[in-house]
Coordinates of C-alpha atoms in Angstrom, one line a residue:
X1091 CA 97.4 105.7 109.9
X1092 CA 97.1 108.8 108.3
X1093 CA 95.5 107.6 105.3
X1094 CA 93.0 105.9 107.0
X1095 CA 92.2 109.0 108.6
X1096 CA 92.2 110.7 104.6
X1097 CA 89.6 108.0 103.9
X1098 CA 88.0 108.3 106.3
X1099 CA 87.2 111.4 106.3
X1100 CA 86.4 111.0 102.7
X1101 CA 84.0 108.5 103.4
X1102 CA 82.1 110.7 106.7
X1103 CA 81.9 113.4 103.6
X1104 CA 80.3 111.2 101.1
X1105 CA 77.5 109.3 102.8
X1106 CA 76.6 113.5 104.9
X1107 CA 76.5 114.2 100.9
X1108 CA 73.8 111.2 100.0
X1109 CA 70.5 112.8 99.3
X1110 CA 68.9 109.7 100.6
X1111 CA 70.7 109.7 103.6
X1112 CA 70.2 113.8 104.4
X1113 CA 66.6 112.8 103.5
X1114 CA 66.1 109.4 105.8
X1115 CA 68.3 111.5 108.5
X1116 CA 66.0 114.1 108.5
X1117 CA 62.6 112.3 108.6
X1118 CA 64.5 110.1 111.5
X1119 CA 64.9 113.1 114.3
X1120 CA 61.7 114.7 113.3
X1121 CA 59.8 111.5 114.4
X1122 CA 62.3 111.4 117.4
X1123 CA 61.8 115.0 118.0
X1124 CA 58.3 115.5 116.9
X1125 CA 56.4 112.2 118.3
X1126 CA 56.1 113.0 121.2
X1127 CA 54.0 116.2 120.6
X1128 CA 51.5 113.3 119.1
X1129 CA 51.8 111.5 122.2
X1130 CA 50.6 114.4 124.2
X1131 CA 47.8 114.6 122.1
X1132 CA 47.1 110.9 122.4
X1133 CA 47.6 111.2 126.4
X1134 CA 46.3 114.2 127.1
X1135 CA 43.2 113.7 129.3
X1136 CA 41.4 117.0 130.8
X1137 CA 39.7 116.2 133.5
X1138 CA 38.3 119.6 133.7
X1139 CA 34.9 118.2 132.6
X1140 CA 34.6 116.4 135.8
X1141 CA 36.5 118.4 138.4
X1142 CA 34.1 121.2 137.5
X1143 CA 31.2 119.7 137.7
X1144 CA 28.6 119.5 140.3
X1145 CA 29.0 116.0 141.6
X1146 CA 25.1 115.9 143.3
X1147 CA 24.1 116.9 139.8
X1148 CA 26.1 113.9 138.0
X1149 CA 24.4 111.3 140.2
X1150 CA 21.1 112.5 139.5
X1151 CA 21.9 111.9 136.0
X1152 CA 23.5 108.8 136.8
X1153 CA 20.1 108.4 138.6
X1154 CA 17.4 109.1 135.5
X1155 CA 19.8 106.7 133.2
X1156 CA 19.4 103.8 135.7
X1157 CA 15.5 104.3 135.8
X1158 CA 15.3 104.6 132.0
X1159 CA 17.2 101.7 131.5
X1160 CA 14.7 99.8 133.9
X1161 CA 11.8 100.5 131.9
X1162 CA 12.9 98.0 129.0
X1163 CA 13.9 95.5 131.7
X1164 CA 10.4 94.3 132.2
X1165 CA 11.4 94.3 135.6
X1166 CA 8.9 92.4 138.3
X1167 CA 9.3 92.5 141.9
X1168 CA 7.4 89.8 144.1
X1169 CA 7.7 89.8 148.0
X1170 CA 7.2 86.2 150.1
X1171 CA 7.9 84.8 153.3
X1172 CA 10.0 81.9 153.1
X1173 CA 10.1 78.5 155.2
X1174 CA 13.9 77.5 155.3
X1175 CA 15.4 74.8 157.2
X1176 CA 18.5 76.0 159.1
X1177 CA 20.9 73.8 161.6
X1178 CA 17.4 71.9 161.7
X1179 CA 15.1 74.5 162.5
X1180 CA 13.0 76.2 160.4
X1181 CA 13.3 80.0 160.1
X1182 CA 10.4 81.9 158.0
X1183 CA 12.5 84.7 156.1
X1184 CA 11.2 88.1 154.2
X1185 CA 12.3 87.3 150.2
X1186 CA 12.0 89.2 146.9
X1187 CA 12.2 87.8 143.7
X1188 CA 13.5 89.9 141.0
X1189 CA 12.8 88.7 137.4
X1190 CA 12.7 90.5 133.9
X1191 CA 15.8 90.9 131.1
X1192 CA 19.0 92.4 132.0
X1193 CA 18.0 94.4 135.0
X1194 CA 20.6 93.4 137.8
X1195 CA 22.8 96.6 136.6
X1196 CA 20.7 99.5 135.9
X1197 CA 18.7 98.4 139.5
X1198 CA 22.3 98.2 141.5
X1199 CA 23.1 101.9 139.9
X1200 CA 19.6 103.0 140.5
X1201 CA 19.5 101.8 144.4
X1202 CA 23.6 103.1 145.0
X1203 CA 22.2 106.5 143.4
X1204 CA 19.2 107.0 145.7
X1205 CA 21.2 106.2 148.7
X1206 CA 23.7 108.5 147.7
X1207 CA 21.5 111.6 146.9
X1208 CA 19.3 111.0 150.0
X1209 CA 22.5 110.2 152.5
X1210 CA 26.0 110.9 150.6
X1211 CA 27.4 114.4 152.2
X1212 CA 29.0 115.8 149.1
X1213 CA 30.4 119.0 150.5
X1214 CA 32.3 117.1 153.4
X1215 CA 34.1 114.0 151.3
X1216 CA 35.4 114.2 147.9
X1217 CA 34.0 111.9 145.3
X1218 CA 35.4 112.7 141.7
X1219 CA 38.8 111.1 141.0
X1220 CA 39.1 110.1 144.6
X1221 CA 40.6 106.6 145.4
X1222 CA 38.7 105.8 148.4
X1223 CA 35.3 107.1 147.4
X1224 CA 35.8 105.2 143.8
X1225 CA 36.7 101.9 145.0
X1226 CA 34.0 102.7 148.1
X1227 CA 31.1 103.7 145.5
X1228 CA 32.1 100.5 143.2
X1229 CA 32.3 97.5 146.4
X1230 CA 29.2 98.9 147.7
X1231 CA 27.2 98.7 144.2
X1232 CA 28.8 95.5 143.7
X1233 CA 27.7 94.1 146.8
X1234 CA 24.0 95.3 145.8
X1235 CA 24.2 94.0 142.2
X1236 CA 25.2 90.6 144.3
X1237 CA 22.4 90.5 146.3
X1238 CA 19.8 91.0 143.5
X1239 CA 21.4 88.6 141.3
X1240 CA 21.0 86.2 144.4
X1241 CA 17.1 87.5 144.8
X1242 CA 16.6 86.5 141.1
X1243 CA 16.5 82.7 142.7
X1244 CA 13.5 81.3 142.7
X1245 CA 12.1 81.0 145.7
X1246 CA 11.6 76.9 146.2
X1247 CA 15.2 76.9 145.1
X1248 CA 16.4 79.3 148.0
X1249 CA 17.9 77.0 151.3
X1250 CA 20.5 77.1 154.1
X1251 CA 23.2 77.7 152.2
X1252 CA 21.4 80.0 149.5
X1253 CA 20.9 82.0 152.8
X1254 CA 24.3 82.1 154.3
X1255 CA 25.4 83.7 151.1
X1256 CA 23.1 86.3 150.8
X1257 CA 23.8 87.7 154.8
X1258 CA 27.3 87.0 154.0
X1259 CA 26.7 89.9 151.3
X1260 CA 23.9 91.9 153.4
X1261 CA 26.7 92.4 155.9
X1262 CA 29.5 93.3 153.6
X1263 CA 27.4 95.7 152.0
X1264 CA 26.6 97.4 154.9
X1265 CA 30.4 97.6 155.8
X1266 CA 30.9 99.2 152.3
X1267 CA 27.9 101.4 153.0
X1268 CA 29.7 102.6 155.8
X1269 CA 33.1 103.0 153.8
X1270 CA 31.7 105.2 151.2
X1271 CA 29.2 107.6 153.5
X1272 CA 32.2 108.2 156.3
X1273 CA 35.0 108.1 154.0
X1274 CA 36.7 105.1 155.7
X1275 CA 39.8 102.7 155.0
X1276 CA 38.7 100.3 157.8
X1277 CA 35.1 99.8 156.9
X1278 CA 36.1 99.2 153.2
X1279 CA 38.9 96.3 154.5
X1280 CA 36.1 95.0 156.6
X1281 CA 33.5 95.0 153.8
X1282 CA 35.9 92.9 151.5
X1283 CA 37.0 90.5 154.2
X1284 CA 32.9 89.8 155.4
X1285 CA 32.8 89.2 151.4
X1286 CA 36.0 87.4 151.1
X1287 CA 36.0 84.5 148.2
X1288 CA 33.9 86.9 145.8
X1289 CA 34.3 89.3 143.1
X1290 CA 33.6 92.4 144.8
X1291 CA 37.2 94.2 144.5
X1292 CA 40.5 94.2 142.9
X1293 CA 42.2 90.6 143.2
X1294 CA 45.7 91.8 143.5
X1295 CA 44.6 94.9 145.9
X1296 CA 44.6 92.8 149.2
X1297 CA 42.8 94.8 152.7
X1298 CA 46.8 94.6 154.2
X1299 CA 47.4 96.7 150.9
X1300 CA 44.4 98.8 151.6
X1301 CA 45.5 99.2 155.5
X1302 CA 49.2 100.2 154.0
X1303 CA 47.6 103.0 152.1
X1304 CA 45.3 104.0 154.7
X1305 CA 49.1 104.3 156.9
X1306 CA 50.0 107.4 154.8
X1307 CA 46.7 108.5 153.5
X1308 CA 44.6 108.6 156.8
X1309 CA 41.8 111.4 155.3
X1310 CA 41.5 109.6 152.5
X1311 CA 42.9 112.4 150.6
X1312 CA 45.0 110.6 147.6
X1313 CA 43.7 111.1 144.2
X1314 CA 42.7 107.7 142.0
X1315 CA 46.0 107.6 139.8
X1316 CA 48.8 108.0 142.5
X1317 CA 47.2 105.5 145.1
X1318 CA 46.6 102.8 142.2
X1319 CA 50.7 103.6 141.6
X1320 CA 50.8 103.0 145.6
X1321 CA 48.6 99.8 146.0
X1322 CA 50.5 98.6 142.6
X1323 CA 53.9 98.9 143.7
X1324 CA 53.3 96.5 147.4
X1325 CA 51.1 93.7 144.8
X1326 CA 54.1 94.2 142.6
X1327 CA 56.5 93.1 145.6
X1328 CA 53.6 90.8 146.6
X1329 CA 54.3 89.1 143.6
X1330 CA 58.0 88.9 143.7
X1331 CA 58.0 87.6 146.6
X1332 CA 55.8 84.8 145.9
X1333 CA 58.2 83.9 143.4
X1334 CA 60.8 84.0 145.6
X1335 CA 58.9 81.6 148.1
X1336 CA 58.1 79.2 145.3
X1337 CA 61.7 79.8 143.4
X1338 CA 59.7 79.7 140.1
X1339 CA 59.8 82.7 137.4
X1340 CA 56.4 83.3 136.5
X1341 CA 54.5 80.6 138.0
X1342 CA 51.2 81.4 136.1
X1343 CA 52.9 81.2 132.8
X1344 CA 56.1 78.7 131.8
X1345 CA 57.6 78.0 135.1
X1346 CA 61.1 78.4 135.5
X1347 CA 63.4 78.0 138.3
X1348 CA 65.0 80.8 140.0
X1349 CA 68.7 81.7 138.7
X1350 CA 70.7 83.1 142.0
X1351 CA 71.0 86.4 139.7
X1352 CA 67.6 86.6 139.1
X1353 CA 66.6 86.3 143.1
X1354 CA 68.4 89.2 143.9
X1355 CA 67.0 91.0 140.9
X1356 CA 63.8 90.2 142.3
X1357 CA 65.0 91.2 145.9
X1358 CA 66.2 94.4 145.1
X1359 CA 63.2 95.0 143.1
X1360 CA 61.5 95.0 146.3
X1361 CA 63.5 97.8 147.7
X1362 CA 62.8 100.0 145.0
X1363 CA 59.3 98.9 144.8
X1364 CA 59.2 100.2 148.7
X1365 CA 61.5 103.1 148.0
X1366 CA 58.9 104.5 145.3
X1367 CA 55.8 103.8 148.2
X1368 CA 57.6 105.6 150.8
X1369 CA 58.8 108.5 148.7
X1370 CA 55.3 108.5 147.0
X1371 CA 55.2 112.1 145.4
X1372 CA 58.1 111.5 142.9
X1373 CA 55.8 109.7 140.8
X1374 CA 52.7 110.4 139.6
X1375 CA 50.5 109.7 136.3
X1376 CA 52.2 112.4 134.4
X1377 CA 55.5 110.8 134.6
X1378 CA 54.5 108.0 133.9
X1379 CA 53.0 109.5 130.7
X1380 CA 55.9 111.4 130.0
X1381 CA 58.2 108.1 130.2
X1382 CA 56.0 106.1 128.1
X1383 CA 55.6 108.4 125.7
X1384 CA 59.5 108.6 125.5
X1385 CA 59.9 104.9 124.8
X1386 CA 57.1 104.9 122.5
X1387 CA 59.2 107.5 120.5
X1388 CA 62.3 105.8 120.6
X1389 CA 60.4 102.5 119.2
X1390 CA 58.9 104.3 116.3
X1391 CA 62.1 106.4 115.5
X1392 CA 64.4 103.3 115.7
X1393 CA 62.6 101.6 113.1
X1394 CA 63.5 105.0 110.9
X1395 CA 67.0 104.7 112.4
X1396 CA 67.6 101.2 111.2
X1397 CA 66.4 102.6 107.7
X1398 CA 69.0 104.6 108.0
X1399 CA 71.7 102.6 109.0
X1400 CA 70.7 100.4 106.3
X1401 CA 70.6 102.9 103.9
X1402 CA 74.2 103.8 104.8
X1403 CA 76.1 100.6 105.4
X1404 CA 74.6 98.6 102.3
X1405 CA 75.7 101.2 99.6
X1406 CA 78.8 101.7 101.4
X1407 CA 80.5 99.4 98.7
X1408 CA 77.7 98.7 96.1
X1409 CA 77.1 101.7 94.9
X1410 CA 80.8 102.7 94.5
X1411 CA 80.9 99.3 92.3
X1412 CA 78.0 100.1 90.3
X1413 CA 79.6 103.6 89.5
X1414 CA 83.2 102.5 89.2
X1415 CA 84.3 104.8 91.6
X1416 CA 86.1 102.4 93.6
X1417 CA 88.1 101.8 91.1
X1418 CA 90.5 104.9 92.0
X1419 CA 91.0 104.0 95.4
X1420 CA 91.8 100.5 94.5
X1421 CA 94.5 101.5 91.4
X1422 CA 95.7 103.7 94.0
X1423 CA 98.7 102.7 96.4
X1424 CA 96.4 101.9 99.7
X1425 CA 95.7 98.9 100.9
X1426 CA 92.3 97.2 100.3
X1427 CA 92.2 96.2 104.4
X1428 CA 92.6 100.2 104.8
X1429 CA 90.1 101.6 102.6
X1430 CA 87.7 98.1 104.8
X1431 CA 88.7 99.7 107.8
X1432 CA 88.1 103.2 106.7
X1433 CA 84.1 102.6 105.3
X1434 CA 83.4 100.5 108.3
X1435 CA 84.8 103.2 110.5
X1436 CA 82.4 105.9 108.9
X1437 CA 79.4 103.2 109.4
X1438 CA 80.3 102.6 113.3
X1439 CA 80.5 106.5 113.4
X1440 CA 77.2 107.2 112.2
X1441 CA 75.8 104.5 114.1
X1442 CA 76.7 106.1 117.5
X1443 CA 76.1 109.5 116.3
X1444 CA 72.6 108.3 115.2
X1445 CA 72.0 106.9 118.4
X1446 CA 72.8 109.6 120.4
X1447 CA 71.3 112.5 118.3
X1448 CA 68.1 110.5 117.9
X1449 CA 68.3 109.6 122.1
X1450 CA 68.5 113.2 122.7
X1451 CA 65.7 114.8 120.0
X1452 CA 63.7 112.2 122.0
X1453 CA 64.1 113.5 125.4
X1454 CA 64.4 117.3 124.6
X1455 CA 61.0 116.5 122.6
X1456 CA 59.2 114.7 125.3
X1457 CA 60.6 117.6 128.3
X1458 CA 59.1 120.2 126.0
X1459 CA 55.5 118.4 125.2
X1460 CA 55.3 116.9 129.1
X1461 CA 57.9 118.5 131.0
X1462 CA 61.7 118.0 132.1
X1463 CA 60.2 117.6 135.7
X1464 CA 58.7 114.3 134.5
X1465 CA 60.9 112.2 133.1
X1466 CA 61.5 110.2 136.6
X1467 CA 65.0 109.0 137.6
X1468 CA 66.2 105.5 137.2
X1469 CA 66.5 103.4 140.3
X1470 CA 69.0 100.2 140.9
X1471 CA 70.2 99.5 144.3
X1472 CA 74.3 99.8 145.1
X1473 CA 76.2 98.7 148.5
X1474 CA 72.3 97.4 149.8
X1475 CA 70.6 100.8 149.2
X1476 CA 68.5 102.4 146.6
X1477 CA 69.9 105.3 144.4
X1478 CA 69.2 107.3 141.4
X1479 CA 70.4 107.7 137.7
X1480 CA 69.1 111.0 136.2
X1481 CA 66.7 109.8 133.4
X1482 CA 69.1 111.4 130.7
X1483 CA 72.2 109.2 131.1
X1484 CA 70.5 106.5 131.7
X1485 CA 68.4 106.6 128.6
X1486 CA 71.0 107.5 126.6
X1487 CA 73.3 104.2 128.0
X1488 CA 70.3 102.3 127.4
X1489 CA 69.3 103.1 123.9
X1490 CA 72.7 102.5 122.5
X1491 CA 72.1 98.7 124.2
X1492 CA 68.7 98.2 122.9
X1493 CA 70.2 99.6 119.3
X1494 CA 72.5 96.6 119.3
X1495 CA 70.2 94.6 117.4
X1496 CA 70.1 97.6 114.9
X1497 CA 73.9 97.8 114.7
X1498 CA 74.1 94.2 113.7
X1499 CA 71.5 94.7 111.1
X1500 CA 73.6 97.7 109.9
X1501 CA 77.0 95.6 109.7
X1502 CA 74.9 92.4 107.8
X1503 CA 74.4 95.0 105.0
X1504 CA 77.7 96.7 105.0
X1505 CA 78.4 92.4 104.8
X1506 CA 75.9 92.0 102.1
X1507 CA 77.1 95.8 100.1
X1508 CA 80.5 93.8 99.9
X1509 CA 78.9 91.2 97.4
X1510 CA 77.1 92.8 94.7
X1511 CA 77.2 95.9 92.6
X1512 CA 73.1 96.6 92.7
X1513 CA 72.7 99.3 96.1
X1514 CA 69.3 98.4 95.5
X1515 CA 69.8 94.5 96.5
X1516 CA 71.7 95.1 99.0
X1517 CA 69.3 97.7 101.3
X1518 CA 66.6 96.1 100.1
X1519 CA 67.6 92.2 101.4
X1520 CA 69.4 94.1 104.8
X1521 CA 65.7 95.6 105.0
X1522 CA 64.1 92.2 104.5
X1523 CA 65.8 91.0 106.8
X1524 CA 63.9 92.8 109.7
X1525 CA 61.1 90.3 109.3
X1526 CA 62.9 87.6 111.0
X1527 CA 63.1 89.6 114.3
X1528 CA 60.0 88.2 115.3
X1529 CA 60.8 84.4 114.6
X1530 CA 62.4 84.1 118.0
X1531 CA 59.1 85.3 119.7
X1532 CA 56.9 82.8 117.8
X1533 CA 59.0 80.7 118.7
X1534 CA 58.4 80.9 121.8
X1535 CA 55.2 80.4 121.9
X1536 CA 55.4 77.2 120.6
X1537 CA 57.1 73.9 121.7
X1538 CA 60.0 74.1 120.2
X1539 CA 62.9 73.0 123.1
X1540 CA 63.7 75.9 125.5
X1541 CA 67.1 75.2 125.4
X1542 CA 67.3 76.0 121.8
X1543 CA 65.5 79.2 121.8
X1544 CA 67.9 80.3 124.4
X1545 CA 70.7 80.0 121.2
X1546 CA 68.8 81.9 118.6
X1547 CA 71.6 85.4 117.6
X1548 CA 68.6 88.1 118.2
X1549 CA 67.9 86.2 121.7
X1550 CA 71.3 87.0 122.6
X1551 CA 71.3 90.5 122.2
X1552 CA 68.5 91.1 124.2
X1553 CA 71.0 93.1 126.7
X1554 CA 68.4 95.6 127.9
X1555 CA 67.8 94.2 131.0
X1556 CA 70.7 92.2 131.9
X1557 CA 72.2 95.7 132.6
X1558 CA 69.3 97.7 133.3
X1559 CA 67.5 95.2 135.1
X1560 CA 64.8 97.6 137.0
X1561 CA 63.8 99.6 134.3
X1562 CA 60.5 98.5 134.3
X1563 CA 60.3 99.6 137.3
X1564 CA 60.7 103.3 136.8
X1565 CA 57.0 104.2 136.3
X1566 CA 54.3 101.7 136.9
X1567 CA 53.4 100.6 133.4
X1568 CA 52.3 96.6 133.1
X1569 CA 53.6 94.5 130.7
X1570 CA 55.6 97.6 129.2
X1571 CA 57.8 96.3 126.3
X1572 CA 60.6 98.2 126.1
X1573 CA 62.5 96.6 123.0
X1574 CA 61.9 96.7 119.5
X1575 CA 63.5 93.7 117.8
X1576 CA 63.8 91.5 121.0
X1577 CA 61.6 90.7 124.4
X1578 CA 61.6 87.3 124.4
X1579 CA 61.9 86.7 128.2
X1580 CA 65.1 84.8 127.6
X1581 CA 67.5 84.5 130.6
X1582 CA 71.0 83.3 129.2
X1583 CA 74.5 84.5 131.6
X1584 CA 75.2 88.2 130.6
X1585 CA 78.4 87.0 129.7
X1586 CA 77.3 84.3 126.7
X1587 CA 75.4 87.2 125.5
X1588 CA 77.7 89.3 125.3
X1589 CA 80.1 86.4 123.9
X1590 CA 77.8 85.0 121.4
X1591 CA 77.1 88.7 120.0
X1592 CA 81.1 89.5 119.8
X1593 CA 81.2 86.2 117.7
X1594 CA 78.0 86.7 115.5
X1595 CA 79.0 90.5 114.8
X1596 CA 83.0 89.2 114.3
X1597 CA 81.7 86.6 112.0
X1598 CA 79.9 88.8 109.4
X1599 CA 82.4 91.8 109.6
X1600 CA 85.3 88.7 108.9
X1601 CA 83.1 87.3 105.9
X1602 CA 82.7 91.2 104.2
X1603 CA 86.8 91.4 105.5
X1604 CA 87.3 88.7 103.0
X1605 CA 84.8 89.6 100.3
X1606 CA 86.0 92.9 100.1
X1607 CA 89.9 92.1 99.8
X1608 CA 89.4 89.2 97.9
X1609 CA 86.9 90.3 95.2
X1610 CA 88.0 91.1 92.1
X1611 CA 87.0 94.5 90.6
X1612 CA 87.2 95.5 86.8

């Protein structure tokens, strides 16, 4: 024992020696540290402009665009009284006919303007970056831009049901009038519902949404960012629960039946989803900044940590063939399986270490450019109740299982060092071998046998979110991908994962065993 403790101590020293090593090392927790001071920059968005702005004085200018865009429209207006048949009557109506090029637009911004400037009180409800006003101001101009799109008809093609539709939007955008100028929930839920079957708001924001908002934001007080967070996270449960209802994963994509796991991933999703609603001001745009800024860095800095690992593991043995040095530890009286043990020790060491150093430059990086106070806590539900993981353990439990795909590179090129004497070769075959990571994914998307993709080794260690399964549900971030080699969707037991890994990783670490013990060195 103790002289695997003497190599291996020898073996920590030489590779911390390694220019290339100090020099990948380095460059790795500056990216980890430094990136997300780049992110800030990328992210940053100062709304100063707009907050201090006079918000009369940016619908006039709103105002002069529209009008100067309607002179190049060729725009002509012609009024006519109109002979319809209706239920068998006829019913003489009032009509306009709009025609020119590409005026529907500008004349919906230039009619929402006017009203505003002439009716709008701007010192009484807020406007800029408000969700009510903004989704008010948007329904109303969209009902407008509806109704002159209908009014470009021409009129011997207008009848009953030509008519229908257009009070079925003269109605609704009235309602929405009335939402924007009083500042009003109700008349916005009433305006969409008269409109209903139409593209005049948000498909996945329903009026029961709306009316759940309206619950804890009766003023209309909540600013754009955190009520789309709100109204996202009851469509999010929305949408579980439809799946739950249909027991089909993804029903608009490649249905596939509901596993009994993933149900109550899917139910206790829900209760988070409701916990974050209820206990709205613990998130908010800058955490959700902060954390994707954090995974972003750990992405780009694992693909400098895999370098490394590379780097380390596949000259662990080639280069000490090339050089000869081997040689005294082989004439020497240890055992080959000892010195194995020892260099694959030193690998596994720096692995963790790596992780861990690089998890942490990450985080203290990203509480220094956005703040500690934003990094949100994770949230899984124990005993039937949601609770919290601090942001820092959990990340740094889950990095080390999204590195596992980054170990196993590492241990195919201490596999690989074991066979040849050219350090070059080796790192530069382990690094080659990163290309394949996507071959599962395209895979995917073809139509090759589900069954099969479900058996490919990088599938399998797609761990993540078998043991963090609500991660994505820490900030509200769609389609957020938060691994680097993996991501399929794949949804094998954790415990053939977990298997099939321990056999893969036992595999090559058995074939570089026997390589190394076996191979003869002159």
């Amino acid at each position: 024992m103790s002289k695997i403790k003497a190599l291996y101590t020898n073996e920590m020293i030489k590779i911390s020696q390694r220019p290339s090593v100090i020099i990948v090392a380095a460059i790795t927790f500056v990216i980890s540290f430094g990136f997300p001071f780049l992110m800030s920059l990328v992210y940053h968005i100062d709304y100063s402009e707009y907050n201090n702005r006079n918000e009369r004085q940016r619908c006039e200018e709103s105002l002069t665009e529209a009008k100067n865009e309607l002179k190049n429209s060729n725009l002509s207006i012609t009024n006519q009284v109109v002979t319809i048949e209706v239920a068998g009557k006829e019913k003489n109506v009032p009509m306009t006919l709009y025609t020119g090029n590409d005026f529907s637009t500008p004349l919906a911004n230039k009619t929402l303007y006017e009203d505003m400037l002439n009716n709008f009180d701007f010192n009484k409800y807020p406007l800029t970056l408000n969700w009510l006003s903004i989704h008010s101001m948007s329904a109303y101009r969209r009902s407008i831009e509806g109704m002159i799109n209908l009014d470009t008809t021409p009129f011997e093609e207008r009848d009953a049901e030509w008519l229908a539709e257009y009070e079925k939007y003269s109605a609704a955008r009235e309602l929405l009038r009335k939402a924007l100028m009083q500042h009003d929930y109700e008349y916005l839920c009433k305006g969409i519902e008269t409109c209903s079957g139409v593209n005049i708001f948000e498909s996945r924001i329903t009026t029961d949404i709306i009316r759940r908002i309206a619950v804890s934001d009766p003023k209309g007080e909540l600013e754009y960012t955190s009520a789309t967070f709100l109204a996202g996270y009851i469509a999010d449960k929305n949408d579980n629960q439809a799946m739950l209802d249909s027991g089909l994963a993804r029903p608009f994509e490649l249905p596939r039946i509901l596993t009994e796991e993933r149900k109550e991933i899917l139910q206790n999703s829900n209760k988070i989803l409701e916990y974050k609603f209820e206990k709205k001001n613990t998130y908010s745009e800058n955490s959700m900044i902060a954390i994707t800024a954090n995974f972003y860095t750990s992405q780009v800095a694992r693909y400098a940590l895999v370098i490394l690992l590379i780097l380390i593991a596949g000259s662990s043995v080639s280069q000490e063939l090339a050089t000869g040095s081997i040689k005294s530890l082989i004439i020497a009286p240890v055992k080959r399986w000892k010195i194995f043990t020892a260099k694959l020790l030193s690998i596994v060491t720096w692995m963790l270490m790596a992780s861990v150093a690089l998890t942490l430059f990450s985080i203290v990086g990203t509480g220094i450019a956005f703040g500690f106070h934003n990094l949100p806590p994770y949230l899984y539900v124990s005993g039937g109740n949601v609770a919290e993981m601090p942001f820092v353990f959990a990340k740094l439990l889950l990095d080390l299982i999204m590195n596992i795909p980054a170990f196993f590179y590492t241990l195919a090129a201490f596999m690989i060092s074991c066979f040849t004497k050219n350090t070059g070769v080796s790192v530069g075959v382990s690094i080659g071998m990163l290309l394949f990571h996507e071959v599962p994914g395209l895979l995917a998307e073809s139509n090759v046998a589900q069954c099969f993709l479900d058996f490919t080794p990088l599938a399998n260690m797609e761990l993540a979110e078998k043991f963090f399964p609500y991660i994505k549900l820490m900030v509200a971030v769609d389609d957020f991908e938060i691994n680097l080699f993996t991501d399929y969707g794949f949804d094998n037991p954790l415990w053939s994962m977990i298997l099939y890994t321990a056999v893969i990783i036992f595999t090559v670490l058995l074939i570089a065993y026997e390589e190394f013990t076996k191979k003869d060195i002159t």
